[in-house]
Amino acid sequence: MLFTAVAINAQNNVAEEVAWVVGDQPIWKSEIEDYYNNLIYQQTPIKGDPYCVVPEMIAVEKLYLHQADIDTVEVSDAMVMAEVDARINQFVNQFGSKEKVEEYFRRPLPEFRQQMQENMRNQSRIQEVQRNISKDLKVTPADVRKYFDTLPDDSIPYIPLQVEAEIITINPKIPQQEIDDVKARLR
């Protein structure tokens, strides 16, 4: 788990935070909040602390997307566009007008459409990877649970938690010694 703050100035005003990192892909706090708000909008129940469950859900999606990149899983643009148009039409019918949809999602419709296209493309790729992974499986999650419950505790491998921290600042204070060292190397 990685916690990073991007500071705007020396007063440590936080502009954004990295909550988790999957591979080399960050999961931003704003991304978690957007995902959480989307789950609330869809009335999806969340069991447990949302700041643990939601990043875990995003991390799993990023793992699937990474696997989709490795397997070069592609989806057709026509299918994505049809799904996006259907969803936007559903929102327009629900809210009454395109302006109300823009007001509710706090962004112009073209920007919202582009975001939905990316989300739909990712969801389609994730579903394809899930189908490919599980197409030949004959084991159920209950079978896996039963297997690990029968293992002695000392036979289960221990995987240590890796923690890193970074601070990214805008207009950082650079020590004079470091400036002099760089100048000396350049000369």
mmCIF file of C-alpha atoms in Angstrom:
data_model
loop_
_atom_site.group_PDB
_atom_site.id
_atom_site.type_symbol
_atom_site.label_atom_id
_atom_site.label_comp_id
_atom_site.label_asym_id
_atom_site.label_seq_id
_atom_site.Cartn_x
_atom_site.Cartn_y
_atom_site.Cartn_z
ATOM 1 C CA MET A 1 0.000 0.000 0.000
ATOM 2 C CA LEU A 2 1.422 3.398 -0.930
ATOM 3 C CA PHE A 3 0.445 6.757 0.481
ATOM 4 C CA THR A 4 1.697 9.804 -1.379
ATOM 5 C CA ALA A 5 0.708 13.410 -1.074
ATOM 6 C CA VAL A 6 1.115 16.023 -3.764
ATOM 7 C CA ALA A 7 1.749 19.310 -1.998
ATOM 8 C CA ILE A 8 0.843 22.599 -3.640
ATOM 9 C CA ASN A 9 3.213 24.719 -1.567
ATOM 10 C CA ALA A 10 5.225 24.710 1.628
ATOM 11 C CA GLN A 11 2.013 24.854 3.685
ATOM 12 C CA ASN A 12 1.386 21.165 2.807
ATOM 13 C CA ASN A 13 -1.993 21.755 1.211
ATOM 14 C CA VAL A 14 -2.798 18.353 -0.287
ATOM 15 C CA ALA A 15 -4.053 18.468 -3.872
ATOM 16 C CA GLU A 16 -4.244 14.703 -4.444
ATOM 17 C CA GLU A 17 -3.170 11.486 -2.751
ATOM 18 C CA VAL A 18 -2.150 8.098 -4.028
ATOM 19 C CA ALA A 19 -4.010 5.578 -1.902
ATOM 20 C CA TRP A 20 -2.718 2.339 -3.464
ATOM 21 C CA VAL A 21 -0.369 1.296 -6.246
ATOM 22 C CA VAL A 22 -1.029 -1.719 -8.463
ATOM 23 C CA GLY A 23 2.068 -2.610 -10.423
ATOM 24 C CA ASP A 24 3.133 0.841 -11.546
ATOM 25 C CA GLN A 25 -0.433 2.203 -11.760
ATOM 26 C CA PRO A 26 -1.532 4.528 -8.937
ATOM 27 C CA ILE A 27 -5.014 4.478 -7.469
ATOM 28 C CA TRP A 28 -5.780 8.106 -6.634
ATOM 29 C CA LYS A 29 -7.974 9.132 -3.724
ATOM 30 C CA SER A 30 -10.213 11.074 -6.129
ATOM 31 C CA GLU A 31 -10.592 7.897 -8.203
ATOM 32 C CA ILE A 32 -11.727 6.033 -5.071
ATOM 33 C CA GLU A 33 -14.226 8.772 -4.239
ATOM 34 C CA ASP A 34 -15.618 8.774 -7.811
ATOM 35 C CA TYR A 35 -15.929 4.982 -7.740
ATOM 36 C CA TYR A 36 -17.620 5.134 -4.331
ATOM 37 C CA ASN A 37 -20.072 7.804 -5.529
ATOM 38 C CA ASN A 38 -20.831 5.663 -8.576
ATOM 39 C CA LEU A 39 -21.567 2.658 -6.334
ATOM 40 C CA ILE A 40 -23.879 4.816 -4.220
ATOM 41 C CA TYR A 41 -25.644 6.047 -7.380
ATOM 42 C CA GLN A 42 -26.111 2.448 -8.540
ATOM 43 C CA GLN A 43 -27.312 1.565 -5.025
ATOM 44 C CA THR A 44 -24.699 -1.171 -4.754
ATOM 45 C CA PRO A 45 -24.269 -2.332 -1.155
ATOM 46 C CA ILE A 46 -20.733 -2.174 0.229
ATOM 47 C CA LYS A 47 -19.785 -4.554 3.028
ATOM 48 C CA GLY A 48 -17.063 -3.100 5.227
ATOM 49 C CA ASP A 49 -15.134 0.135 5.257
ATOM 50 C CA PRO A 50 -15.515 1.851 1.846
ATOM 51 C CA TYR A 51 -11.922 3.154 2.044
ATOM 52 C CA CYS A 52 -10.723 -0.459 2.158
ATOM 53 C CA VAL A 53 -13.285 -2.193 -0.032
ATOM 54 C CA VAL A 54 -13.415 0.333 -2.884
ATOM 55 C CA PRO A 55 -9.612 0.561 -3.429
ATOM 56 C CA GLU A 56 -9.483 -3.226 -3.380
ATOM 57 C CA MET A 57 -12.181 -3.355 -6.078
ATOM 58 C CA ILE A 58 -10.251 -0.831 -8.176
ATOM 59 C CA ALA A 59 -7.006 -2.775 -7.643
ATOM 60 C CA VAL A 60 -8.623 -5.985 -8.883
ATOM 61 C CA GLU A 61 -9.908 -4.140 -11.958
ATOM 62 C CA LYS A 62 -6.417 -2.763 -12.648
ATOM 63 C CA LEU A 63 -4.986 -6.271 -12.369
ATOM 64 C CA TYR A 64 -7.522 -7.506 -14.919
ATOM 65 C CA LEU A 65 -6.726 -4.563 -17.215
ATOM 66 C CA HIS A 66 -3.016 -5.329 -16.903
ATOM 67 C CA GLN A 67 -3.764 -8.925 -17.901
ATOM 68 C CA ALA A 68 -5.885 -7.621 -20.802
ATOM 69 C CA ASP A 69 -2.885 -5.585 -21.979
ATOM 70 C CA ILE A 70 -0.676 -8.672 -21.791
ATOM 71 C CA ASP A 71 -3.222 -10.803 -23.663
ATOM 72 C CA THR A 72 -3.978 -7.921 -26.102
ATOM 73 C CA VAL A 73 -7.705 -8.145 -25.423
ATOM 74 C CA GLU A 74 -9.576 -5.672 -27.615
ATOM 75 C CA VAL A 75 -13.248 -4.735 -27.849
ATOM 76 C CA SER A 76 -15.024 -3.202 -30.817
ATOM 77 C CA ASP A 77 -15.608 0.535 -30.837
ATOM 78 C CA ALA A 78 -19.123 0.017 -32.213
ATOM 79 C CA MET A 79 -20.109 -2.106 -29.215
ATOM 80 C CA VAL A 80 -18.660 0.462 -26.781
ATOM 81 C CA MET A 81 -20.377 3.380 -28.540
ATOM 82 C CA ALA A 82 -23.733 1.561 -28.585
ATOM 83 C CA GLU A 83 -23.503 0.866 -24.848
ATOM 84 C CA VAL A 84 -22.464 4.457 -24.052
ATOM 85 C CA ASP A 85 -25.282 5.904 -26.171
ATOM 86 C CA ALA A 86 -27.786 3.617 -24.440
ATOM 87 C CA ARG A 87 -26.553 4.680 -20.986
ATOM 88 C CA ILE A 88 -26.604 8.385 -21.844
ATOM 89 C CA ASN A 89 -30.117 8.056 -23.270
ATOM 90 C CA GLN A 90 -31.133 6.294 -20.059
ATOM 91 C CA PHE A 91 -29.726 9.195 -18.001
ATOM 92 C CA VAL A 92 -31.475 11.768 -20.220
ATOM 93 C CA ASN A 93 -34.782 9.929 -19.776
ATOM 94 C CA GLN A 94 -34.226 9.653 -16.039
ATOM 95 C CA PHE A 95 -33.216 13.294 -15.447
ATOM 96 C CA GLY A 96 -35.382 14.884 -18.152
ATOM 97 C CA SER A 97 -32.772 16.705 -20.268
ATOM 98 C CA LYS A 98 -29.133 16.709 -21.310
ATOM 99 C CA GLU A 99 -28.539 19.866 -19.273
ATOM 100 C CA LYS A 100 -29.740 18.140 -16.101
ATOM 101 C CA VAL A 101 -27.435 15.193 -16.829
ATOM 102 C CA GLU A 102 -24.511 17.626 -17.185
ATOM 103 C CA GLU A 103 -25.537 19.366 -13.977
ATOM 104 C CA TYR A 104 -25.836 16.091 -12.048
ATOM 105 C CA PHE A 105 -22.462 14.703 -13.178
ATOM 106 C CA ARG A 106 -20.830 18.176 -13.042
ATOM 107 C CA ARG A 107 -19.217 17.951 -16.470
ATOM 108 C CA PRO A 108 -20.156 18.700 -20.083
ATOM 109 C CA LEU A 109 -21.796 15.863 -21.999
ATOM 110 C CA PRO A 110 -18.868 15.336 -24.465
ATOM 111 C CA GLU A 111 -16.445 14.961 -21.535
ATOM 112 C CA PHE A 112 -18.899 12.656 -19.731
ATOM 113 C CA ARG A 113 -19.336 10.608 -22.934
ATOM 114 C CA GLN A 114 -15.552 10.242 -23.307
ATOM 115 C CA GLN A 115 -15.201 9.092 -19.696
ATOM 116 C CA MET A 116 -18.027 6.596 -20.154
ATOM 117 C CA GLN A 117 -16.401 5.254 -23.338
ATOM 118 C CA GLU A 118 -13.191 4.599 -21.451
ATOM 119 C CA ASN A 119 -15.074 2.977 -18.564
ATOM 120 C CA MET A 120 -17.165 0.791 -20.889
ATOM 121 C CA ARG A 121 -14.105 -0.262 -22.882
ATOM 122 C CA ASN A 122 -12.306 -1.189 -19.653
ATOM 123 C CA GLN A 123 -15.331 -3.076 -18.295
ATOM 124 C CA SER A 124 -15.657 -5.045 -21.544
ATOM 125 C CA ARG A 125 -11.954 -5.912 -21.490
ATOM 126 C CA ILE A 126 -12.206 -6.987 -17.831
ATOM 127 C CA GLN A 127 -15.176 -9.225 -18.581
ATOM 128 C CA GLU A 128 -13.314 -10.815 -21.496
ATOM 129 C CA VAL A 129 -10.264 -11.522 -19.305
ATOM 130 C CA GLN A 130 -12.513 -13.011 -16.610
ATOM 131 C CA ARG A 131 -14.151 -15.265 -19.200
ATOM 132 C CA ASN A 132 -10.750 -16.368 -20.521
ATOM 133 C CA ILE A 133 -9.417 -17.073 -17.026
ATOM 134 C CA SER A 134 -12.389 -19.071 -15.840
ATOM 135 C CA LYS A 135 -13.504 -20.852 -19.027
ATOM 136 C CA ASP A 136 -11.731 -24.156 -18.234
ATOM 137 C CA LEU A 137 -12.048 -24.100 -14.436
ATOM 138 C CA LYS A 138 -13.850 -26.851 -12.629
ATOM 139 C CA VAL A 139 -13.114 -25.609 -9.089
ATOM 140 C CA THR A 140 -15.498 -23.488 -7.054
ATOM 141 C CA PRO A 141 -14.514 -20.840 -4.491
ATOM 142 C CA ALA A 142 -15.848 -23.181 -1.796
ATOM 143 C CA ASP A 143 -13.354 -25.838 -2.949
ATOM 144 C CA VAL A 144 -10.490 -23.344 -2.658
ATOM 145 C CA ARG A 145 -11.624 -22.264 0.814
ATOM 146 C CA LYS A 146 -11.880 -25.897 1.925
ATOM 147 C CA TYR A 147 -8.367 -26.627 0.594
ATOM 148 C CA PHE A 148 -6.763 -23.717 2.456
ATOM 149 C CA ASP A 149 -8.701 -24.494 5.645
ATOM 150 C CA THR A 150 -7.163 -27.983 5.688
ATOM 151 C CA LEU A 151 -3.595 -26.668 5.296
ATOM 152 C CA PRO A 152 -1.497 -26.229 8.452
ATOM 153 C CA ASP A 153 -0.789 -22.575 9.261
ATOM 154 C CA ASP A 154 2.958 -23.022 8.734
ATOM 155 C CA SER A 155 2.378 -24.306 5.176
ATOM 156 C CA ILE A 156 0.678 -21.133 3.992
ATOM 157 C CA PRO A 157 3.312 -18.763 2.580
ATOM 158 C CA TYR A 158 3.758 -15.394 4.252
ATOM 159 C CA ILE A 159 3.692 -12.477 1.847
ATOM 160 C CA PRO A 160 5.074 -9.315 3.449
ATOM 161 C CA LEU A 161 3.290 -6.012 2.973
ATOM 162 C CA GLN A 162 5.400 -3.517 1.073
ATOM 163 C CA VAL A 163 5.004 0.131 1.970
ATOM 164 C CA GLU A 164 6.522 3.085 0.131
ATOM 165 C CA ALA A 165 6.044 6.781 0.628
ATOM 166 C CA GLU A 166 6.813 9.723 -1.643
ATOM 167 C CA ILE A 167 6.096 13.414 -1.587
ATOM 168 C CA ILE A 168 5.669 15.310 -4.829
ATOM 169 C CA THR A 169 5.787 19.075 -4.478
ATOM 170 C CA ILE A 170 5.148 21.958 -6.808
ATOM 171 C CA ASN A 171 8.001 24.482 -6.593
ATOM 172 C CA PRO A 172 10.102 22.433 -4.175
ATOM 173 C CA LYS A 173 12.819 24.017 -2.078
ATOM 174 C CA ILE A 174 16.129 22.808 -3.525
ATOM 175 C CA PRO A 175 19.149 23.012 -1.214
ATOM 176 C CA GLN A 176 21.953 25.290 -2.464
ATOM 177 C CA GLN A 177 24.469 22.427 -2.078
ATOM 178 C CA GLU A 178 22.496 20.320 -4.571
ATOM 179 C CA ILE A 179 22.358 23.210 -7.070
ATOM 180 C CA ASP A 180 26.130 23.691 -6.757
ATOM 181 C CA ASP A 181 26.743 19.944 -7.248
ATOM 182 C CA VAL A 182 24.686 19.898 -10.456
ATOM 183 C CA LYS A 183 26.471 22.980 -11.793
ATOM 184 C CA ALA A 184 29.841 21.394 -11.016
ATOM 185 C CA ARG A 185 28.920 18.203 -12.865
ATOM 186 C CA LEU A 186 27.676 20.174 -15.876
ATOM 187 C CA ARG A 187 30.908 22.173 -16.083
#
